[in-house]
PDB file of C-alpha atoms in Angstrom:
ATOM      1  CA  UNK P1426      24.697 -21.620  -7.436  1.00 97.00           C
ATOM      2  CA  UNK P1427      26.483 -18.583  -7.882  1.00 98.00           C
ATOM      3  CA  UNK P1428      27.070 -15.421  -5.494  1.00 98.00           C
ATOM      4  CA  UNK P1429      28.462 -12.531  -6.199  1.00 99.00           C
ATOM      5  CA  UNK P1430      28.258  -8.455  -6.625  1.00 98.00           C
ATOM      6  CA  UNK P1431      26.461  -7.176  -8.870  1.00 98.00           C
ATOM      7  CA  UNK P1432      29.059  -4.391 -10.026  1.00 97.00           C
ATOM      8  CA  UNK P1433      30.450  -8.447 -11.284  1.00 98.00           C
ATOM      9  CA  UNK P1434      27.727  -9.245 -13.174  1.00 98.00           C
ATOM     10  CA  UNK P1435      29.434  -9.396 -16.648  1.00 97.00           C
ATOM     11  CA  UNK P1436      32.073 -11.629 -15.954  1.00 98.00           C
ATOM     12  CA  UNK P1437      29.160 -14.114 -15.540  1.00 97.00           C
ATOM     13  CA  UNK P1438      27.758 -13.412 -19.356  1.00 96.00           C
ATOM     14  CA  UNK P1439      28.913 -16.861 -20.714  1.00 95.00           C
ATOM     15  CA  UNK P1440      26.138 -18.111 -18.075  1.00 93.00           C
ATOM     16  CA  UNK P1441      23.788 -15.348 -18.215  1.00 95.00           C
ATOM     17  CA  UNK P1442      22.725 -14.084 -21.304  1.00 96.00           C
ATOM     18  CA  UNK P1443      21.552 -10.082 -21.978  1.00 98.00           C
ATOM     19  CA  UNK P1444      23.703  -9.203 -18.927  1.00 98.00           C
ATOM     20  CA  UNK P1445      23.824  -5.551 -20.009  1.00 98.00           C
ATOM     21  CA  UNK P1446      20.145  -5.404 -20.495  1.00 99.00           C
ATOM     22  CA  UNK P1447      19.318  -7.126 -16.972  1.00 99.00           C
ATOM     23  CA  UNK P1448      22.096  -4.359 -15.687  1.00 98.00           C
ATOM     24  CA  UNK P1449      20.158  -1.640 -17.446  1.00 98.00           C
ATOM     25  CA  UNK P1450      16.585  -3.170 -15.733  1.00 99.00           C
ATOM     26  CA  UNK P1451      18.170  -3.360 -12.567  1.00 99.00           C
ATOM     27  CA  UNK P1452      19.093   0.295 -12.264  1.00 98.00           C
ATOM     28  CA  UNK P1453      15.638   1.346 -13.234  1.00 98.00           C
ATOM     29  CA  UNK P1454      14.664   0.136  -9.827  1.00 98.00           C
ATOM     30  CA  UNK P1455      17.687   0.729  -8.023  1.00 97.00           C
ATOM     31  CA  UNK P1456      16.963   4.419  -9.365  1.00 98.00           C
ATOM     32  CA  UNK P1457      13.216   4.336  -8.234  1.00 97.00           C
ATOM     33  CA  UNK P1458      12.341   4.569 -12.189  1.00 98.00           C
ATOM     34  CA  UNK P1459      10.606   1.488 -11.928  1.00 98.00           C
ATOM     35  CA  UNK P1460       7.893   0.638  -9.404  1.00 96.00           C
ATOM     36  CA  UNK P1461       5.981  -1.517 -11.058  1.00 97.00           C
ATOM     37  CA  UNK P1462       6.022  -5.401  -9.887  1.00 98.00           C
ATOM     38  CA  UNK P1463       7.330  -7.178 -13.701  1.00 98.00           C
ATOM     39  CA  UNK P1464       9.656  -5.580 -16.109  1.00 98.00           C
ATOM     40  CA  UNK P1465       9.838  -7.812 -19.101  1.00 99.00           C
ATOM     41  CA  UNK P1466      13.501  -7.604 -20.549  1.00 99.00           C
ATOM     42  CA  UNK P1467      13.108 -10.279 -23.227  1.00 98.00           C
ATOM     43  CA  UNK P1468       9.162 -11.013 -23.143  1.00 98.00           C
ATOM     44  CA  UNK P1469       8.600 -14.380 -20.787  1.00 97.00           C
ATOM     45  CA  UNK P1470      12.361 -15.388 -21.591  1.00 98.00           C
ATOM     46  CA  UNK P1471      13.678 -12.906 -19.344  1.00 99.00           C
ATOM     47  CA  UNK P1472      12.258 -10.768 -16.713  1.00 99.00           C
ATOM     48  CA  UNK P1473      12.458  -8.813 -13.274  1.00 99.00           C
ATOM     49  CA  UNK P1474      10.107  -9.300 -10.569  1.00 98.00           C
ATOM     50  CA  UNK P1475      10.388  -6.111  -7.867  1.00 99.00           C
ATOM     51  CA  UNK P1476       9.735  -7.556  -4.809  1.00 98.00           C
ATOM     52  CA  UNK P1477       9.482  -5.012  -0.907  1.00 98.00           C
ATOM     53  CA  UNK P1478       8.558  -7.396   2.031  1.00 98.00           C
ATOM     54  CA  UNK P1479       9.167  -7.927   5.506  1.00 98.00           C
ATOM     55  CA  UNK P1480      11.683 -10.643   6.388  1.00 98.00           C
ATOM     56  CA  UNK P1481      10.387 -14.213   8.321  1.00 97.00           C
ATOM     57  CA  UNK P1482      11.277 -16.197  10.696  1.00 97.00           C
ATOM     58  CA  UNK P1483      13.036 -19.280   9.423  1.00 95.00           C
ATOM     59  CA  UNK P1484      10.390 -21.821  11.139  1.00 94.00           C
ATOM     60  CA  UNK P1485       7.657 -22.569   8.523  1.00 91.00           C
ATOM     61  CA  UNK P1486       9.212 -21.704   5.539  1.00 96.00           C
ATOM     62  CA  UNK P1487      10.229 -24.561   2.642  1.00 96.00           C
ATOM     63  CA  UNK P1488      13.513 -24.743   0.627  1.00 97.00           C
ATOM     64  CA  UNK P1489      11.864 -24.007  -3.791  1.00 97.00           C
ATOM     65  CA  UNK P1490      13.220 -24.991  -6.879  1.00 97.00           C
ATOM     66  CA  UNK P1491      12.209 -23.995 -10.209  1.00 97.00           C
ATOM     67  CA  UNK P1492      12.581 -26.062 -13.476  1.00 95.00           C
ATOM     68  CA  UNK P1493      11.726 -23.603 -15.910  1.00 96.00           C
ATOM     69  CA  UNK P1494      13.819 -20.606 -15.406  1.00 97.00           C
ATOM     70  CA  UNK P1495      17.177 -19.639 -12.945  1.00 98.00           C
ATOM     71  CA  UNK P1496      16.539 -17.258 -10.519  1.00 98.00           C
ATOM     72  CA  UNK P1497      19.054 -13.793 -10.575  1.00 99.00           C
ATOM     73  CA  UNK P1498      18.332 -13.235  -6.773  1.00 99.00           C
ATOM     74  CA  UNK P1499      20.003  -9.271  -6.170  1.00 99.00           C
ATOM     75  CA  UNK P1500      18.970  -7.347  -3.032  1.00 99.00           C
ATOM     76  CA  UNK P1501      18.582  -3.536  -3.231  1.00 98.00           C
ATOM     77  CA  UNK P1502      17.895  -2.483  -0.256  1.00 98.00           C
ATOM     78  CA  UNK P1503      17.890  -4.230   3.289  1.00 98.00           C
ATOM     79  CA  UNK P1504      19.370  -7.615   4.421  1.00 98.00           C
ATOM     80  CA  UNK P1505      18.346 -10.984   4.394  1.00 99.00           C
ATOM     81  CA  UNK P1506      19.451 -14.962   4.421  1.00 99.00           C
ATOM     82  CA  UNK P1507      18.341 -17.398   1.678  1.00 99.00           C
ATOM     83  CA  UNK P1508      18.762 -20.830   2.350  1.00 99.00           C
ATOM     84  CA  UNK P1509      20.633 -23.337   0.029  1.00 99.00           C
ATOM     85  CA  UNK P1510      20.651 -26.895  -0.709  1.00 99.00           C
ATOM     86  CA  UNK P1511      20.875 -29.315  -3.681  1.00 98.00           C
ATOM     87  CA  UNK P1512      17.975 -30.284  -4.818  1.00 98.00           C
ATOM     88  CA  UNK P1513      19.124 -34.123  -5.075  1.00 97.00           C
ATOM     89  CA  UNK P1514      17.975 -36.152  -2.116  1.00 96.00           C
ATOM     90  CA  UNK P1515      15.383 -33.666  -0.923  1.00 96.00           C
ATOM     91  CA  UNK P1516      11.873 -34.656  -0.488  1.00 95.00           C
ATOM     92  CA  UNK P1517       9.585 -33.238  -2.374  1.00 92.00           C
ATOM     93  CA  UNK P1518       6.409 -31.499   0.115  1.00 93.00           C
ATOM     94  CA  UNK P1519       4.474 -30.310  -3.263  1.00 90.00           C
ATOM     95  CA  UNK P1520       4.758 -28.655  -6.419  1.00 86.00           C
ATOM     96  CA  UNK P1521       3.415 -27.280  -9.478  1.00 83.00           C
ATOM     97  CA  UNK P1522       5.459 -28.811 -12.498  1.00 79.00           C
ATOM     98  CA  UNK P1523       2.105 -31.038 -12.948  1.00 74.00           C
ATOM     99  CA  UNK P1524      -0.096 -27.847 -13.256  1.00 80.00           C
ATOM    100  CA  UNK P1525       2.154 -26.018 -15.486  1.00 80.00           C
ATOM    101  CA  UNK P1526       3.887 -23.800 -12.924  1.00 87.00           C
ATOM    102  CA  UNK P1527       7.365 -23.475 -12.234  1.00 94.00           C
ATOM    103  CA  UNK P1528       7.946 -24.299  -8.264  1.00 94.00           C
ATOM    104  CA  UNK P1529       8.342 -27.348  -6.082  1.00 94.00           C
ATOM    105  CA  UNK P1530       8.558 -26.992  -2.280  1.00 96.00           C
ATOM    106  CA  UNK P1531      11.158 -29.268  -0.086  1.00 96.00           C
ATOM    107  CA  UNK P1532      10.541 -30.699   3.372  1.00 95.00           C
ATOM    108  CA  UNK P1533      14.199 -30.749   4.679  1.00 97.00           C
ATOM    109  CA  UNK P1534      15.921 -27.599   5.951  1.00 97.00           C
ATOM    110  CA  UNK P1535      18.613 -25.713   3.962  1.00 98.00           C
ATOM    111  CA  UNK P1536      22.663 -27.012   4.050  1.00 98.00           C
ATOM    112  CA  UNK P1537      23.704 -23.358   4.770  1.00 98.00           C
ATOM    113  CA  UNK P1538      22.227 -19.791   5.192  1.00 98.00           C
ATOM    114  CA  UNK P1539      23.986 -17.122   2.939  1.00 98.00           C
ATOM    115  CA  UNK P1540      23.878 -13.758   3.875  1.00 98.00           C
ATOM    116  CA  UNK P1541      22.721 -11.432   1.069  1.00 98.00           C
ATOM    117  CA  UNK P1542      23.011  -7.157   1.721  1.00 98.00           C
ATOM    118  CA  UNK P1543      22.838  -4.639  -0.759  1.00 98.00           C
ATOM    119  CA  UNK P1544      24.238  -5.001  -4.254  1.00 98.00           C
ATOM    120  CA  UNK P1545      24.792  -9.023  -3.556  1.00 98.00           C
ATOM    121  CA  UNK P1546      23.284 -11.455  -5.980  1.00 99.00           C
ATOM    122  CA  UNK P1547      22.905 -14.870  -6.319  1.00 99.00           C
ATOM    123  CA  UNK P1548      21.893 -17.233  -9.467  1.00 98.00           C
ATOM    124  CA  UNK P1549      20.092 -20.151  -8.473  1.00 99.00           C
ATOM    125  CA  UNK P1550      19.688 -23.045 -10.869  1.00 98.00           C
ATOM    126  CA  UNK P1551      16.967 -26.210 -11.773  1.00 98.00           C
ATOM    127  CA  UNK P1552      19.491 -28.017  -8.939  1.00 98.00           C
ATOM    128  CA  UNK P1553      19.654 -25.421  -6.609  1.00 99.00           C
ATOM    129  CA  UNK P1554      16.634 -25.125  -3.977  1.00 98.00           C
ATOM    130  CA  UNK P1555      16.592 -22.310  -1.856  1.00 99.00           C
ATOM    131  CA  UNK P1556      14.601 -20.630   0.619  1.00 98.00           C
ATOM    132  CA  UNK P1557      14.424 -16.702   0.622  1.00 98.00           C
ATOM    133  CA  UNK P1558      13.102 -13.940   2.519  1.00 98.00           C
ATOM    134  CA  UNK P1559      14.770 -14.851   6.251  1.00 99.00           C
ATOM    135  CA  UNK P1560      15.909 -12.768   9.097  1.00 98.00           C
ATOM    136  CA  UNK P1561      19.078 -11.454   9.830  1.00 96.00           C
ATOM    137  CA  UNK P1562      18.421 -10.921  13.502  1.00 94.00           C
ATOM    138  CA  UNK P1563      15.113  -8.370  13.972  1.00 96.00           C
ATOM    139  CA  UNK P1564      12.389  -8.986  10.667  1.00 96.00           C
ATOM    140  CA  UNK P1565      13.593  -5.769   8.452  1.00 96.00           C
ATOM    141  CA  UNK P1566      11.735  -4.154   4.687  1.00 98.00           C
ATOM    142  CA  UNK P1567      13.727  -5.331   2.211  1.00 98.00           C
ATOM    143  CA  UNK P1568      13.870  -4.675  -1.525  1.00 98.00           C
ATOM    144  CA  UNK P1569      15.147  -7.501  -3.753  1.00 99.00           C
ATOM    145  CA  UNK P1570      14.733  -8.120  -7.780  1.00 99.00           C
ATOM    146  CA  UNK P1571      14.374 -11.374  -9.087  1.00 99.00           C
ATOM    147  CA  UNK P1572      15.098 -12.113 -12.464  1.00 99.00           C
ATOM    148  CA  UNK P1573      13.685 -14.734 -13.979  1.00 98.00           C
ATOM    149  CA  UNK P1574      15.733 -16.492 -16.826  1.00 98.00           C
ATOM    150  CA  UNK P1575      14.662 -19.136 -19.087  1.00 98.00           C
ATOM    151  CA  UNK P1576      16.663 -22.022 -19.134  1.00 97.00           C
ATOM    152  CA  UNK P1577      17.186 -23.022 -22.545  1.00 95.00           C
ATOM    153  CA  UNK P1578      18.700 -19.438 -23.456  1.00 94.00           C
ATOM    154  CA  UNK P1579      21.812 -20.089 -20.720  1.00 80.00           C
TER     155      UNK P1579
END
Protein backbone atom coordinates (compact mmCIF):
# COMPACT_ATOMS: atom_id res chain seq x y z
CA UNK A 1 0.00 0.00 0.00
CA UNK A 2 0.91 3.34 -0.80
CA UNK A 3 -0.60 6.88 0.28
CA UNK A 4 0.15 9.88 -0.83
CA UNK A 5 -0.86 13.35 -2.77
CA UNK A 6 -1.58 13.31 -5.84
CA UNK A 7 0.43 16.61 -6.83
CA UNK A 8 3.26 13.28 -5.86
CA UNK A 9 2.14 11.09 -8.22
CA UNK A 10 5.31 10.93 -10.44
CA UNK A 11 7.74 10.14 -8.00
CA UNK A 12 5.76 6.84 -7.87
CA UNK A 13 6.30 6.12 -11.90
CA UNK A 14 8.83 3.23 -11.33
CA UNK A 15 5.55 1.54 -9.72
CA UNK A 16 2.95 3.03 -11.77
CA UNK A 17 3.27 3.11 -15.25
CA UNK A 18 1.59 6.07 -17.75
CA UNK A 19 1.64 8.34 -14.66
CA UNK A 20 1.32 11.43 -16.87
CA UNK A 21 -1.53 9.99 -18.77
CA UNK A 22 -3.51 8.84 -15.48
CA UNK A 23 -2.56 12.68 -14.33
CA UNK A 24 -4.00 13.98 -17.57
CA UNK A 25 -7.41 11.53 -16.95
CA UNK A 26 -7.62 12.64 -13.59
CA UNK A 27 -7.95 16.33 -14.32
CA UNK A 28 -10.61 15.69 -16.87
CA UNK A 29 -12.79 14.91 -13.92
CA UNK A 30 -11.32 17.02 -11.44
CA UNK A 31 -12.22 19.75 -14.21
CA UNK A 32 -15.87 18.41 -14.68
CA UNK A 33 -14.70 17.46 -18.45
CA UNK A 34 -15.46 14.06 -17.77
CA UNK A 35 -18.74 12.73 -16.38
CA UNK A 36 -18.95 9.70 -17.73
CA UNK A 37 -18.49 6.49 -15.29
CA UNK A 38 -15.06 4.65 -17.35
CA UNK A 39 -12.35 6.52 -19.07
CA UNK A 40 -10.14 3.99 -20.71
CA UNK A 41 -6.44 5.35 -20.58
CA UNK A 42 -4.75 2.25 -22.01
CA UNK A 43 -7.87 0.03 -23.21
CA UNK A 44 -8.63 -2.72 -20.20
CA UNK A 45 -4.85 -2.28 -19.04
CA UNK A 46 -5.51 0.93 -17.55
CA UNK A 47 -8.55 2.81 -16.66
CA UNK A 48 -10.59 5.33 -14.40
CA UNK A 49 -13.75 4.51 -12.85
CA UNK A 50 -15.68 8.02 -11.63
CA UNK A 51 -17.36 7.09 -8.77
CA UNK A 52 -20.16 10.06 -6.51
CA UNK A 53 -21.76 8.16 -3.51
CA UNK A 54 -22.84 8.64 -0.14
CA UNK A 55 -20.48 7.40 2.58
CA UNK A 56 -21.59 4.09 5.03
CA UNK A 57 -21.51 3.16 8.11
CA UNK A 58 -18.62 0.85 8.85
CA UNK A 59 -21.00 -2.13 10.21
CA UNK A 60 -21.78 -4.42 7.21
CA UNK A 61 -19.24 -3.64 4.97
CA UNK A 62 -16.22 -6.37 3.97
CA UNK A 63 -12.45 -5.63 3.61
CA UNK A 64 -11.83 -6.54 -1.03
CA UNK A 65 -8.92 -7.50 -2.75
CA UNK A 66 -8.37 -7.70 -6.32
CA UNK A 67 -5.91 -10.06 -8.18
CA UNK A 68 -6.05 -8.71 -11.47
CA UNK A 69 -5.35 -5.09 -11.33
CA UNK A 70 -4.03 -2.37 -8.31
CA UNK A 71 -6.37 -0.01 -7.38
CA UNK A 72 -5.16 4.08 -7.72
CA UNK A 73 -7.78 5.07 -5.00
CA UNK A 74 -7.72 9.40 -5.30
CA UNK A 75 -10.63 11.35 -3.76
CA UNK A 76 -11.85 14.55 -5.48
CA UNK A 77 -14.16 15.83 -3.62
CA UNK A 78 -15.46 14.99 0.02
CA UNK A 79 -13.92 12.79 2.80
CA UNK A 80 -13.88 9.37 3.61
CA UNK A 81 -11.94 6.26 5.53
CA UNK A 82 -10.88 3.08 3.68
CA UNK A 83 -9.97 0.32 5.67
CA UNK A 84 -6.62 -1.64 5.36
CA UNK A 85 -5.31 -4.96 6.05
CA UNK A 86 -3.03 -7.64 4.52
CA UNK A 87 -4.62 -9.90 2.79
CA UNK A 88 -2.55 -12.92 4.43
CA UNK A 89 -4.44 -14.59 7.23
CA UNK A 90 -7.82 -13.16 6.31
CA UNK A 91 -10.69 -15.37 5.68
CA UNK A 92 -12.02 -15.40 2.68
CA UNK A 93 -16.34 -14.62 2.91
CA UNK A 94 -16.58 -15.02 -1.14
CA UNK A 95 -15.22 -14.07 -4.30
CA UNK A 96 -15.17 -14.01 -7.91
CA UNK A 97 -11.59 -15.17 -9.11
CA UNK A 98 -13.57 -18.60 -9.97
CA UNK A 99 -16.07 -16.70 -12.26
CA UNK A 100 -13.58 -14.62 -13.94
CA UNK A 101 -13.98 -11.42 -11.92
CA UNK A 102 -11.52 -9.59 -10.11
CA UNK A 103 -12.79 -9.28 -6.22
CA UNK A 104 -12.75 -11.40 -3.10
CA UNK A 105 -14.54 -10.22 0.06
CA UNK A 106 -12.88 -10.76 3.76
CA UNK A 107 -14.73 -11.58 6.97
CA UNK A 108 -12.33 -9.89 9.51
CA UNK A 109 -12.35 -6.13 10.10
CA UNK A 110 -9.62 -3.77 8.77
CA UNK A 111 -5.97 -3.28 10.90
CA UNK A 112 -6.41 0.54 10.57
CA UNK A 113 -8.77 3.22 9.04
CA UNK A 114 -6.89 5.85 6.83
CA UNK A 115 -8.31 9.00 6.35
CA UNK A 116 -8.49 10.04 2.67
CA UNK A 117 -9.68 14.11 1.76
CA UNK A 118 -9.25 15.78 -1.33
CA UNK A 119 -6.27 15.30 -3.60
CA UNK A 120 -5.11 12.08 -1.32
CA UNK A 121 -4.53 8.81 -3.06
CA UNK A 122 -3.79 5.54 -2.24
CA UNK A 123 -2.46 2.38 -4.42
CA UNK A 124 -3.69 -0.75 -3.21
CA UNK A 125 -2.09 -3.98 -4.32
CA UNK A 126 -3.08 -8.09 -4.98
CA UNK A 127 -1.92 -8.11 -0.94
CA UNK A 128 -3.61 -5.25 0.14
CA UNK A 129 -7.49 -5.66 1.08
CA UNK A 130 -9.30 -2.73 1.82
CA UNK A 131 -12.62 -1.52 2.52
CA UNK A 132 -13.78 1.92 1.01
CA UNK A 133 -16.53 4.24 1.08
CA UNK A 134 -16.76 4.86 5.21
CA UNK A 135 -17.76 7.76 7.30
CA UNK A 136 -15.84 10.35 8.66
CA UNK A 137 -18.34 11.31 11.31
CA UNK A 138 -21.98 12.36 9.49
CA UNK A 139 -22.44 10.04 5.86
CA UNK A 140 -21.18 12.94 3.28
CA UNK A 141 -21.28 12.87 -1.22
CA UNK A 142 -18.10 12.11 -2.10
CA UNK A 143 -16.30 11.99 -5.45
CA UNK A 144 -13.41 9.53 -5.79
CA UNK A 145 -11.60 7.99 -9.13
CA UNK A 146 -10.41 4.67 -9.18
CA UNK A 147 -7.94 3.61 -11.47
CA UNK A 148 -7.69 0.39 -12.34
CA UNK A 149 -4.12 -0.93 -13.30
CA UNK A 150 -3.21 -4.19 -14.66
CA UNK A 151 -0.77 -5.97 -12.86
CA UNK A 152 1.61 -7.35 -15.17
CA UNK A 153 2.38 -3.73 -16.67
CA UNK A 154 3.78 -2.50 -12.91
Amino acid sequence: MVLDKLTNLKAYSKLIPKTDEILAAIEKVRAGEFTGSRLDIDGDSIFLLNQEYETFDREGRQLEAHRKYIDLQAVIKGEEYIGWSEVEGLTLASEEYSKGGDIAFYNEEPKIYIPMTEGAFALFFPQDAHMPCIKMGDSRKVQKVVVKIAVDLA
